[in-house]
Amino acid sequence: MKNTTLEITGMTCANCALRIEKGLARFPGVQSATVNFAMETASLKFQDGTSTSQLIDRIRSLGYGAREQTDSNHEAGEQERLRSYRRMLWTWLASVLLSAPLAYTMGAHLGLEFLPVPEWLMNPWLQLTLAAPVQFIIGWRFYAGAFRAIMDGSANMDTLVSVGTSAAFFYSLYQTLEGNAHHGLYYETSAVLITLILLGKLMEARARGRTSSAIRKLLQLQASTALVERDGREMVLPLEEVHAGDILRVRAGEIIPADGTILEGESAVNESMITGESLPVEKKPGDSVIGSTLNQFGFLRIRTEKVGSNATLARIVRAVREAQSVRAPIQRFADRVSAIFTPTILLASAVTFLVWYFFLEPQSLSGALEKAIAVLVIACPCALGLATPTSIMAGSGRGAELGVLFRGGEHIERAGSVQVIALDKTGTLTRGEPKLQISESTGLRSVPEILALAASIERNSEHPLAQSILLAGKAENVDLMAVEDFKVFPGGGVEATLSGKTILVGSPLFTESRNIDIAAVSERVEDLEARGMTVVLLSVEQQVEGIFGIADEIRPEAIPVMQELRKLGLELAMITGDNRRTAAVIAEQIGIDYIAEVKPEEKAQAIQELKARGKTVAMVGDGINDAPALAAADIGIAMGSGSDIAIESADIALMSSDLHGLTRLVRLARSTMKNVRQNLFWALAYNTLGIPVAALGFLAPWLAGAAMALSSVSVTLNALRLQRFSSDQGSASTPSLAG
């Protein structure tokens, strides 16, 4: 199975997107197709036997343009969108010049004595000369779109516009040819309608360009060149020619070109453009750096590790594109309405014409036609089609700026309705850098000896607790010995053979499970656990010989963040493999409920138990050890500074380990979904109110056109308010998991 994203051109409304989507879904080998009208993209999943070129040909056969979306052609795509906007602008200006004299004649139609209209301007042949280019040259796009829709057995916005303006134009042409101009001409109606609709499209395109500005901003962060050490000399190379393993030199005030590790130098690096955190991060040799961040003060010498499509920035861009192109479930409602809306409006317009022509104003063809045209124009469903995707675009783009990456519109929607947040302890609520606080011997060996044994075993493990013992051993300069038959028991401990003896290092529960008697040290274990420490026991040949007390510092922001999340109405729970006494101490300090003594494979079950209460549950973890729980939750939230697993695997990734990102995430998701609901409400209310007003004759066609154009713009502008989102917006009250 393969995935791709295509850029689509030629769509004029949400119905066009649905038409392409249906056409692709029926194509052999396509498993799923989602077309985003606002983003002008198609996200496809298809079988290996189907090629991208075949899918592009299918879209072109439907009358639209398409090409594959890649990082390399993004700039070309932006340039093409700019050229398209400029062409639309010049087309609209030409339409204004031709329509302005016709618009002036409305004074005569409306009987406005203060707006005298010269007799020559009322000449029907002059009006025909002005209106025809607008109708058939400038307005040809509507005819082409309507024809494509009809050939596919559907109808869209182009159908409504072309039918409405054609009715006005050809009625006027008939009157002109018959010499009955005194009955009233509607050239100005057709020309002004097209001009106003083009204005709406122009404003909509400009506003939509602003909603998709997040990707442009991200790509602009990237350095274009890098100072590279190669072949014994320094050289400036384009970023495309930098490879993993190259040594880069970055001076103060320069952008770090690529992800890597510092070999030499110390500095403060501003990572706000990636993580959303405003404070610079102190960096020293051995620390990792992210490409496109700013080296503020000192000189750095860096070994590159990830470049091109593997770099953090490239993965962020892909995540943002994915979020903006994947349809949120709430969009399905708008899609269902749009699918039946246009045919319904065509019927409503026909009924309006018949009622006015035969009953309300018998035999008044012009009057009935005017009302029918107004119904056609006022009902264009563009605003409804834009309501959801523009908000998702703006919300996900703003999230990327704040270090919150949504992997899809559906995840924004779920995050907006989440009720319970479960959090891993180590590395999430705590710093993830536990330190060995106490080392004690049971008397059989000295403390340095038991520390040497434990460190020798633990140097083969990557677990944070293991690393704390190893670092303590190195600090004490103990001699590390080679071990054999090293085994890891996830959530419990490790086992190995050293000098022919079997040695275990693990939790008290794990030690007991290996049939080792811990009764002699149980009182000391309870004492250390009561002080909030995680206890690790060292056993040699089934005999406990050492006790280690390890403590992980609680993140300073954990307490205020948990308080804030509760104010937002969220229930909170800490899920940890620690024993109940240690978990209780930490949970009490933070102010959170807890589920303790849970093995990694049991965390998913704990999440299922929370979900069984009928709640929408989010799981927050590091994206690696907590993978089963992240997958089991309604929303998996991975924390970390741009790790591969955080970006590629989670439903939502926080680019920083700062817990404040959680409050930003929840508030932004709620604000985005509130914005979507506002857009859907006003789009539907607009049509619901506008259609009867037009049918009753209270709305001239040109006013209907202006209102229709402005409705789409208003929806987009409302979505743009999300770009000003601040994480301290909003508040709420809350229940608790307890009880």
Short mmCIF file of N, CA and C in Angstrom, two decimals, residues 324-470:
data_model
loop_
_atom_site.label_atom_id
_atom_site.label_comp_id
_atom_site.label_asym_id
_atom_site.label_seq_id
_atom_site.Cartn_x
_atom_site.Cartn_y
_atom_site.Cartn_z
N GLN A 324 -3.54 19.26 7.71
CA GLN A 324 -4.39 20.15 6.93
C GLN A 324 -5.11 19.44 5.79
N SER A 325 -4.61 18.28 5.39
CA SER A 325 -5.21 17.59 4.25
C SER A 325 -6.16 16.48 4.66
N VAL A 326 -6.02 15.95 5.90
CA VAL A 326 -6.91 14.88 6.36
C VAL A 326 -8.19 15.49 6.91
N ARG A 327 -9.33 15.01 6.42
CA ARG A 327 -10.61 15.60 6.77
C ARG A 327 -11.01 15.26 8.20
N ALA A 328 -11.49 16.26 8.92
CA ALA A 328 -12.04 16.03 10.25
C ALA A 328 -13.42 15.40 10.13
N PRO A 329 -13.82 14.53 11.08
CA PRO A 329 -15.14 13.89 10.99
C PRO A 329 -16.29 14.88 10.84
N ILE A 330 -16.18 16.04 11.48
CA ILE A 330 -17.25 17.02 11.41
C ILE A 330 -17.47 17.53 9.98
N GLN A 331 -16.43 17.39 9.13
CA GLN A 331 -16.54 17.82 7.75
C GLN A 331 -17.54 16.97 6.97
N ARG A 332 -17.74 15.73 7.42
CA ARG A 332 -18.66 14.84 6.70
C ARG A 332 -20.07 15.42 6.67
N PHE A 333 -20.44 16.12 7.74
CA PHE A 333 -21.76 16.75 7.77
C PHE A 333 -21.90 17.77 6.65
N ALA A 334 -20.88 18.63 6.53
CA ALA A 334 -20.90 19.64 5.47
C ALA A 334 -20.89 18.99 4.09
N ASP A 335 -20.15 17.89 3.95
CA ASP A 335 -20.08 17.20 2.66
C ASP A 335 -21.44 16.63 2.27
N ARG A 336 -22.14 16.05 3.26
CA ARG A 336 -23.47 15.49 2.96
C ARG A 336 -24.44 16.58 2.53
N VAL A 337 -24.37 17.71 3.21
CA VAL A 337 -25.25 18.83 2.86
C VAL A 337 -24.92 19.35 1.47
N SER A 338 -23.61 19.55 1.19
CA SER A 338 -23.19 20.09 -0.10
C SER A 338 -23.59 19.18 -1.26
N ALA A 339 -23.58 17.86 -1.02
CA ALA A 339 -23.86 16.91 -2.09
C ALA A 339 -25.29 17.04 -2.61
N ILE A 340 -26.22 17.41 -1.73
CA ILE A 340 -27.62 17.53 -2.16
C ILE A 340 -28.06 18.99 -2.30
N PHE A 341 -27.18 19.91 -1.92
CA PHE A 341 -27.57 21.31 -1.84
C PHE A 341 -27.84 21.91 -3.22
N THR A 342 -26.91 21.73 -4.14
CA THR A 342 -27.04 22.39 -5.45
C THR A 342 -28.27 21.91 -6.22
N PRO A 343 -28.51 20.58 -6.33
CA PRO A 343 -29.75 20.16 -7.00
C PRO A 343 -31.00 20.71 -6.33
N THR A 344 -30.97 20.77 -4.99
CA THR A 344 -32.13 21.30 -4.27
C THR A 344 -32.35 22.76 -4.61
N ILE A 345 -31.27 23.53 -4.71
CA ILE A 345 -31.39 24.96 -5.03
C ILE A 345 -31.89 25.18 -6.46
N LEU A 346 -31.43 24.34 -7.38
CA LEU A 346 -31.95 24.44 -8.76
C LEU A 346 -33.45 24.23 -8.78
N LEU A 347 -33.91 23.26 -8.00
CA LEU A 347 -35.35 23.01 -7.90
C LEU A 347 -36.06 24.20 -7.25
N ALA A 348 -35.46 24.74 -6.16
CA ALA A 348 -36.07 25.88 -5.47
C ALA A 348 -36.16 27.09 -6.38
N SER A 349 -35.14 27.29 -7.20
CA SER A 349 -35.15 28.41 -8.13
C SER A 349 -36.26 28.25 -9.18
N ALA A 350 -36.41 27.02 -9.67
CA ALA A 350 -37.46 26.77 -10.66
C ALA A 350 -38.84 27.00 -10.06
N VAL A 351 -39.04 26.53 -8.81
CA VAL A 351 -40.33 26.74 -8.14
C VAL A 351 -40.59 28.23 -7.93
N THR A 352 -39.53 28.96 -7.52
CA THR A 352 -39.66 30.41 -7.33
C THR A 352 -40.11 31.08 -8.62
N PHE A 353 -39.49 30.71 -9.73
CA PHE A 353 -39.86 31.29 -11.03
C PHE A 353 -41.32 31.01 -11.36
N LEU A 354 -41.75 29.77 -11.20
CA LEU A 354 -43.12 29.39 -11.56
C LEU A 354 -44.15 30.09 -10.67
N VAL A 355 -43.86 30.17 -9.38
CA VAL A 355 -44.81 30.82 -8.46
C VAL A 355 -44.97 32.30 -8.80
N TRP A 356 -43.85 32.97 -9.05
CA TRP A 356 -43.93 34.40 -9.39
C TRP A 356 -44.57 34.62 -10.77
N TYR A 357 -44.23 33.77 -11.72
CA TYR A 357 -44.72 33.99 -13.10
C TYR A 357 -46.21 33.68 -13.23
N PHE A 358 -46.70 32.68 -12.52
CA PHE A 358 -48.10 32.28 -12.69
C PHE A 358 -49.04 32.81 -11.60
N PHE A 359 -48.48 33.17 -10.42
CA PHE A 359 -49.38 33.54 -9.33
C PHE A 359 -49.14 34.94 -8.76
N LEU A 360 -47.90 35.25 -8.40
CA LEU A 360 -47.65 36.53 -7.72
C LEU A 360 -47.58 37.71 -8.68
N GLU A 361 -46.90 37.54 -9.80
CA GLU A 361 -46.85 38.57 -10.84
C GLU A 361 -47.12 37.90 -12.18
N PRO A 362 -48.36 37.54 -12.44
CA PRO A 362 -48.69 36.77 -13.64
C PRO A 362 -48.14 37.40 -14.92
N GLN A 363 -47.50 36.58 -15.72
CA GLN A 363 -46.95 36.93 -17.03
C GLN A 363 -45.79 37.92 -16.97
N SER A 364 -45.26 38.20 -15.79
CA SER A 364 -44.09 39.09 -15.69
C SER A 364 -42.82 38.23 -15.73
N LEU A 365 -42.36 38.00 -16.95
CA LEU A 365 -41.20 37.15 -17.12
C LEU A 365 -39.96 37.72 -16.45
N SER A 366 -39.74 39.02 -16.62
CA SER A 366 -38.54 39.64 -16.06
C SER A 366 -38.54 39.59 -14.53
N GLY A 367 -39.70 39.85 -13.93
CA GLY A 367 -39.78 39.83 -12.47
C GLY A 367 -39.54 38.43 -11.91
N ALA A 368 -40.16 37.42 -12.52
CA ALA A 368 -39.98 36.04 -12.06
C ALA A 368 -38.53 35.60 -12.25
N LEU A 369 -37.96 36.02 -13.37
CA LEU A 369 -36.58 35.66 -13.66
C LEU A 369 -35.63 36.27 -12.63
N GLU A 370 -35.90 37.50 -12.27
CA GLU A 370 -35.04 38.18 -11.30
C GLU A 370 -35.03 37.46 -9.96
N LYS A 371 -36.20 37.03 -9.49
CA LYS A 371 -36.27 36.32 -8.21
C LYS A 371 -35.58 34.96 -8.29
N ALA A 372 -35.78 34.27 -9.41
CA ALA A 372 -35.17 32.95 -9.57
C ALA A 372 -33.65 33.05 -9.59
N ILE A 373 -33.13 34.08 -10.26
CA ILE A 373 -31.68 34.28 -10.31
C ILE A 373 -31.14 34.58 -8.92
N ALA A 374 -31.85 35.40 -8.17
CA ALA A 374 -31.40 35.74 -6.81
C ALA A 374 -31.30 34.50 -5.94
N VAL A 375 -32.26 33.58 -6.08
CA VAL A 375 -32.22 32.33 -5.31
C VAL A 375 -31.00 31.50 -5.71
N LEU A 376 -30.75 31.41 -7.01
CA LEU A 376 -29.60 30.64 -7.48
C LEU A 376 -28.30 31.16 -6.91
N VAL A 377 -28.16 32.47 -6.92
CA VAL A 377 -26.88 33.07 -6.55
C VAL A 377 -26.67 33.08 -5.04
N ILE A 378 -27.71 33.41 -4.28
CA ILE A 378 -27.55 33.53 -2.84
C ILE A 378 -27.23 32.18 -2.20
N ALA A 379 -27.58 31.09 -2.89
CA ALA A 379 -27.49 29.76 -2.28
C ALA A 379 -26.18 29.04 -2.56
N CYS A 380 -25.25 29.65 -3.25
CA CYS A 380 -23.99 28.95 -3.57
C CYS A 380 -23.34 28.43 -2.28
N PRO A 381 -23.00 27.13 -2.22
CA PRO A 381 -22.55 26.51 -0.96
C PRO A 381 -21.07 26.65 -0.67
N CYS A 382 -20.42 27.68 -1.20
CA CYS A 382 -18.97 27.82 -0.98
C CYS A 382 -18.63 27.97 0.50
N ALA A 383 -19.40 28.80 1.20
CA ALA A 383 -19.09 29.04 2.61
C ALA A 383 -19.18 27.75 3.41
N LEU A 384 -20.16 26.91 3.08
CA LEU A 384 -20.32 25.64 3.78
C LEU A 384 -19.12 24.73 3.53
N GLY A 385 -18.64 24.71 2.29
CA GLY A 385 -17.49 23.87 1.96
C GLY A 385 -16.20 24.35 2.60
N LEU A 386 -16.10 25.66 2.84
CA LEU A 386 -14.88 26.22 3.43
C LEU A 386 -14.89 26.20 4.95
N ALA A 387 -16.07 26.01 5.54
CA ALA A 387 -16.24 26.19 6.98
C ALA A 387 -15.25 25.38 7.81
N THR A 388 -15.15 24.08 7.53
CA THR A 388 -14.29 23.21 8.34
C THR A 388 -12.82 23.27 7.93
N PRO A 389 -12.48 23.08 6.63
CA PRO A 389 -11.05 23.00 6.29
C PRO A 389 -10.27 24.27 6.56
N THR A 390 -10.89 25.45 6.42
CA THR A 390 -10.13 26.67 6.69
C THR A 390 -9.78 26.78 8.17
N SER A 391 -10.69 26.37 9.04
CA SER A 391 -10.41 26.40 10.48
C SER A 391 -9.33 25.38 10.84
N ILE A 392 -9.42 24.19 10.24
CA ILE A 392 -8.41 23.15 10.50
C ILE A 392 -7.04 23.62 10.02
N MET A 393 -7.00 24.27 8.84
CA MET A 393 -5.75 24.79 8.31
C MET A 393 -5.14 25.81 9.26
N ALA A 394 -5.97 26.77 9.67
CA ALA A 394 -5.46 27.83 10.54
C ALA A 394 -5.06 27.29 11.90
N GLY A 395 -5.87 26.38 12.47
CA GLY A 395 -5.58 25.83 13.78
C GLY A 395 -4.32 24.98 13.80
N SER A 396 -4.17 24.11 12.80
CA SER A 396 -2.98 23.25 12.75
C SER A 396 -1.73 24.08 12.45
N GLY A 397 -1.88 25.12 11.63
CA GLY A 397 -0.74 25.99 11.35
C GLY A 397 -0.29 26.75 12.58
N ARG A 398 -1.26 27.27 13.33
CA ARG A 398 -0.92 27.97 14.57
C ARG A 398 -0.30 27.00 15.58
N GLY A 399 -0.80 25.76 15.59
CA GLY A 399 -0.24 24.75 16.47
C GLY A 399 1.23 24.50 16.19
N ALA A 400 1.59 24.43 14.89
CA ALA A 400 2.99 24.21 14.53
C ALA A 400 3.87 25.34 15.04
N GLU A 401 3.34 26.56 15.00
CA GLU A 401 4.11 27.71 15.50
C GLU A 401 4.30 27.63 17.02
N LEU A 402 3.37 26.95 17.70
CA LEU A 402 3.44 26.84 19.15
C LEU A 402 4.07 25.52 19.60
N GLY A 403 4.60 24.73 18.65
CA GLY A 403 5.24 23.48 19.00
C GLY A 403 4.26 22.34 19.24
N VAL A 404 3.05 22.45 18.68
CA VAL A 404 2.03 21.40 18.79
C VAL A 404 1.73 20.89 17.39
N LEU A 405 2.04 19.61 17.12
CA LEU A 405 1.83 19.04 15.80
C LEU A 405 0.65 18.08 15.81
N PHE A 406 -0.41 18.44 15.10
CA PHE A 406 -1.56 17.56 14.93
C PHE A 406 -1.34 16.73 13.66
N ARG A 407 -1.55 15.42 13.74
CA ARG A 407 -1.33 14.56 12.60
C ARG A 407 -2.53 14.49 11.66
N GLY A 408 -3.65 15.10 12.02
CA GLY A 408 -4.81 15.08 11.14
C GLY A 408 -5.95 15.87 11.74
N GLY A 409 -6.88 16.28 10.88
CA GLY A 409 -8.01 17.05 11.36
C GLY A 409 -8.85 16.30 12.37
N GLU A 410 -8.93 14.96 12.22
CA GLU A 410 -9.72 14.18 13.17
C GLU A 410 -9.12 14.23 14.57
N HIS A 411 -7.78 14.38 14.65
CA HIS A 411 -7.13 14.44 15.96
C HIS A 411 -7.39 15.79 16.63
N ILE A 412 -7.50 16.84 15.84
CA ILE A 412 -7.88 18.14 16.41
C ILE A 412 -9.28 18.05 16.99
N GLU A 413 -10.18 17.39 16.25
CA GLU A 413 -11.56 17.27 16.72
C GLU A 413 -11.64 16.45 18.00
N ARG A 414 -10.91 15.33 18.06
CA ARG A 414 -10.93 14.50 19.26
C ARG A 414 -10.30 15.22 20.44
N ALA A 415 -9.18 15.90 20.18
CA ALA A 415 -8.50 16.63 21.26
C ALA A 415 -9.41 17.73 21.81
N GLY A 416 -10.26 18.28 20.95
CA GLY A 416 -11.18 19.32 21.39
C GLY A 416 -12.27 18.79 22.31
N SER A 417 -12.51 17.47 22.28
CA SER A 417 -13.56 16.89 23.11
C SER A 417 -13.00 15.92 24.17
N VAL A 418 -11.68 15.90 24.35
CA VAL A 418 -11.08 14.97 25.31
C VAL A 418 -11.56 15.30 26.72
N GLN A 419 -11.79 14.24 27.51
CA GLN A 419 -12.31 14.42 28.87
C GLN A 419 -11.33 13.94 29.94
N VAL A 420 -10.49 12.98 29.58
CA VAL A 420 -9.53 12.42 30.53
C VAL A 420 -8.14 12.45 29.91
N ILE A 421 -7.17 12.90 30.67
CA ILE A 421 -5.78 12.84 30.22
C ILE A 421 -5.00 11.95 31.19
N ALA A 422 -4.45 10.86 30.65
CA ALA A 422 -3.59 9.98 31.43
C ALA A 422 -2.14 10.29 31.07
N LEU A 423 -1.29 10.38 32.08
CA LEU A 423 0.10 10.77 31.85
C LEU A 423 1.07 9.74 32.41
N ASP A 424 2.07 9.43 31.63
CA ASP A 424 3.18 8.63 32.13
C ASP A 424 3.94 9.46 33.16
N LYS A 425 4.63 8.80 34.09
CA LYS A 425 5.36 9.55 35.11
C LYS A 425 6.76 9.93 34.65
N THR A 426 7.60 8.93 34.41
CA THR A 426 9.01 9.20 34.13
C THR A 426 9.19 9.87 32.78
N GLY A 427 9.79 11.04 32.79
CA GLY A 427 10.05 11.76 31.56
C GLY A 427 8.90 12.63 31.11
N THR A 428 7.74 12.49 31.77
CA THR A 428 6.58 13.31 31.41
C THR A 428 6.24 14.25 32.56
N LEU A 429 5.84 13.66 33.69
CA LEU A 429 5.58 14.48 34.88
C LEU A 429 6.88 14.78 35.63
N THR A 430 7.87 13.93 35.42
CA THR A 430 9.19 14.17 36.02
C THR A 430 10.17 14.51 34.90
N ARG A 431 11.37 14.91 35.27
CA ARG A 431 12.34 15.34 34.27
C ARG A 431 12.85 14.18 33.42
N GLY A 432 12.66 12.96 33.89
CA GLY A 432 13.18 11.82 33.15
C GLY A 432 14.68 11.65 33.32
N GLU A 433 15.23 12.32 34.33
CA GLU A 433 16.67 12.22 34.62
C GLU A 433 16.84 11.81 36.08
N PRO A 434 16.40 10.59 36.45
CA PRO A 434 16.50 10.16 37.85
C PRO A 434 17.95 10.10 38.32
N LYS A 435 18.14 10.40 39.58
CA LYS A 435 19.48 10.40 40.17
C LYS A 435 19.52 9.42 41.34
N LEU A 436 20.63 8.74 41.42
CA LEU A 436 20.82 7.80 42.52
C LEU A 436 21.07 8.58 43.80
N GLN A 437 20.16 8.44 44.77
CA GLN A 437 20.25 9.18 46.01
C GLN A 437 20.89 8.35 47.14
N ILE A 438 20.58 7.06 47.16
CA ILE A 438 21.05 6.20 48.26
C ILE A 438 21.58 4.89 47.70
N SER A 439 22.76 4.48 48.17
CA SER A 439 23.34 3.17 47.85
C SER A 439 23.69 2.50 49.16
N GLU A 440 23.10 1.34 49.42
CA GLU A 440 23.34 0.65 50.69
C GLU A 440 23.63 -0.82 50.44
N SER A 441 24.51 -1.35 51.24
CA SER A 441 24.85 -2.77 51.16
C SER A 441 24.19 -3.51 52.32
N THR A 442 23.83 -4.77 52.08
CA THR A 442 23.25 -5.59 53.15
C THR A 442 24.33 -6.19 54.05
N GLY A 443 25.59 -5.91 53.72
CA GLY A 443 26.69 -6.34 54.57
C GLY A 443 27.59 -7.37 53.96
N LEU A 444 27.18 -8.01 52.89
CA LEU A 444 28.01 -9.04 52.28
C LEU A 444 29.13 -8.42 51.45
N ARG A 445 28.88 -7.25 50.88
CA ARG A 445 29.89 -6.55 50.08
C ARG A 445 29.90 -5.08 50.49
N SER A 446 30.96 -4.37 50.10
CA SER A 446 31.03 -2.94 50.38
C SER A 446 30.14 -2.19 49.40
N VAL A 447 29.82 -0.94 49.74
CA VAL A 447 29.00 -0.11 48.85
C VAL A 447 29.66 0.08 47.49
N PRO A 448 30.98 0.39 47.41
CA PRO A 448 31.60 0.50 46.09
C PRO A 448 31.49 -0.78 45.27
N GLU A 449 31.54 -1.93 45.96
CA GLU A 449 31.46 -3.20 45.24
C GLU A 449 30.07 -3.42 44.65
N ILE A 450 29.03 -3.16 45.44
CA ILE A 450 27.68 -3.38 44.89
C ILE A 450 27.37 -2.37 43.79
N LEU A 451 27.93 -1.14 43.92
CA LEU A 451 27.73 -0.12 42.89
C LEU A 451 28.44 -0.54 41.61
N ALA A 452 29.64 -1.14 41.73
CA ALA A 452 30.38 -1.61 40.56
C ALA A 452 29.62 -2.72 39.85
N LEU A 453 29.06 -3.65 40.62
CA LEU A 453 28.29 -4.75 40.02
C LEU A 453 27.06 -4.22 39.29
N ALA A 454 26.31 -3.34 39.97
CA ALA A 454 25.08 -2.81 39.37
C ALA A 454 25.38 -1.99 38.12
N ALA A 455 26.41 -1.15 38.18
CA ALA A 455 26.76 -0.31 37.04
C ALA A 455 27.22 -1.16 35.87
N SER A 456 27.95 -2.23 36.14
CA SER A 456 28.42 -3.11 35.08
C SER A 456 27.25 -3.74 34.33
N ILE A 457 26.22 -4.14 35.09
CA ILE A 457 25.03 -4.74 34.47
C ILE A 457 24.23 -3.67 33.71
N GLU A 458 24.02 -2.51 34.36
CA GLU A 458 23.10 -1.51 33.82
C GLU A 458 23.66 -0.73 32.63
N ARG A 459 24.95 -0.81 32.38
CA ARG A 459 25.48 -0.05 31.24
C ARG A 459 24.96 -0.62 29.91
N ASN A 460 24.38 -1.81 29.95
CA ASN A 460 23.80 -2.40 28.74
C ASN A 460 22.34 -2.01 28.55
N SER A 461 21.79 -1.27 29.50
CA SER A 461 20.38 -0.87 29.45
C SER A 461 20.26 0.61 29.17
N GLU A 462 19.19 0.98 28.47
CA GLU A 462 18.95 2.40 28.16
C GLU A 462 17.88 3.00 29.06
N HIS A 463 17.38 2.22 30.00
CA HIS A 463 16.33 2.72 30.89
C HIS A 463 16.88 3.86 31.76
N PRO A 464 16.08 4.91 32.00
CA PRO A 464 16.57 6.05 32.82
C PRO A 464 17.08 5.63 34.19
N LEU A 465 16.42 4.65 34.84
CA LEU A 465 16.89 4.21 36.16
C LEU A 465 18.26 3.54 36.04
N ALA A 466 18.44 2.77 34.98
CA ALA A 466 19.73 2.11 34.75
C ALA A 466 20.83 3.15 34.53
N GLN A 467 20.50 4.17 33.77
CA GLN A 467 21.49 5.21 33.48
C GLN A 467 21.88 5.97 34.75
N SER A 468 20.94 6.14 35.68
CA SER A 468 21.27 6.85 36.92
C SER A 468 22.29 6.05 37.74
N ILE A 469 22.15 4.73 37.77
CA ILE A 469 23.12 3.88 38.49
C ILE A 469 24.47 3.91 37.78
N LEU A 470 24.45 3.85 36.44
CA LEU A 470 25.69 3.88 35.68
C LEU A 470 26.43 5.20 35.89
#
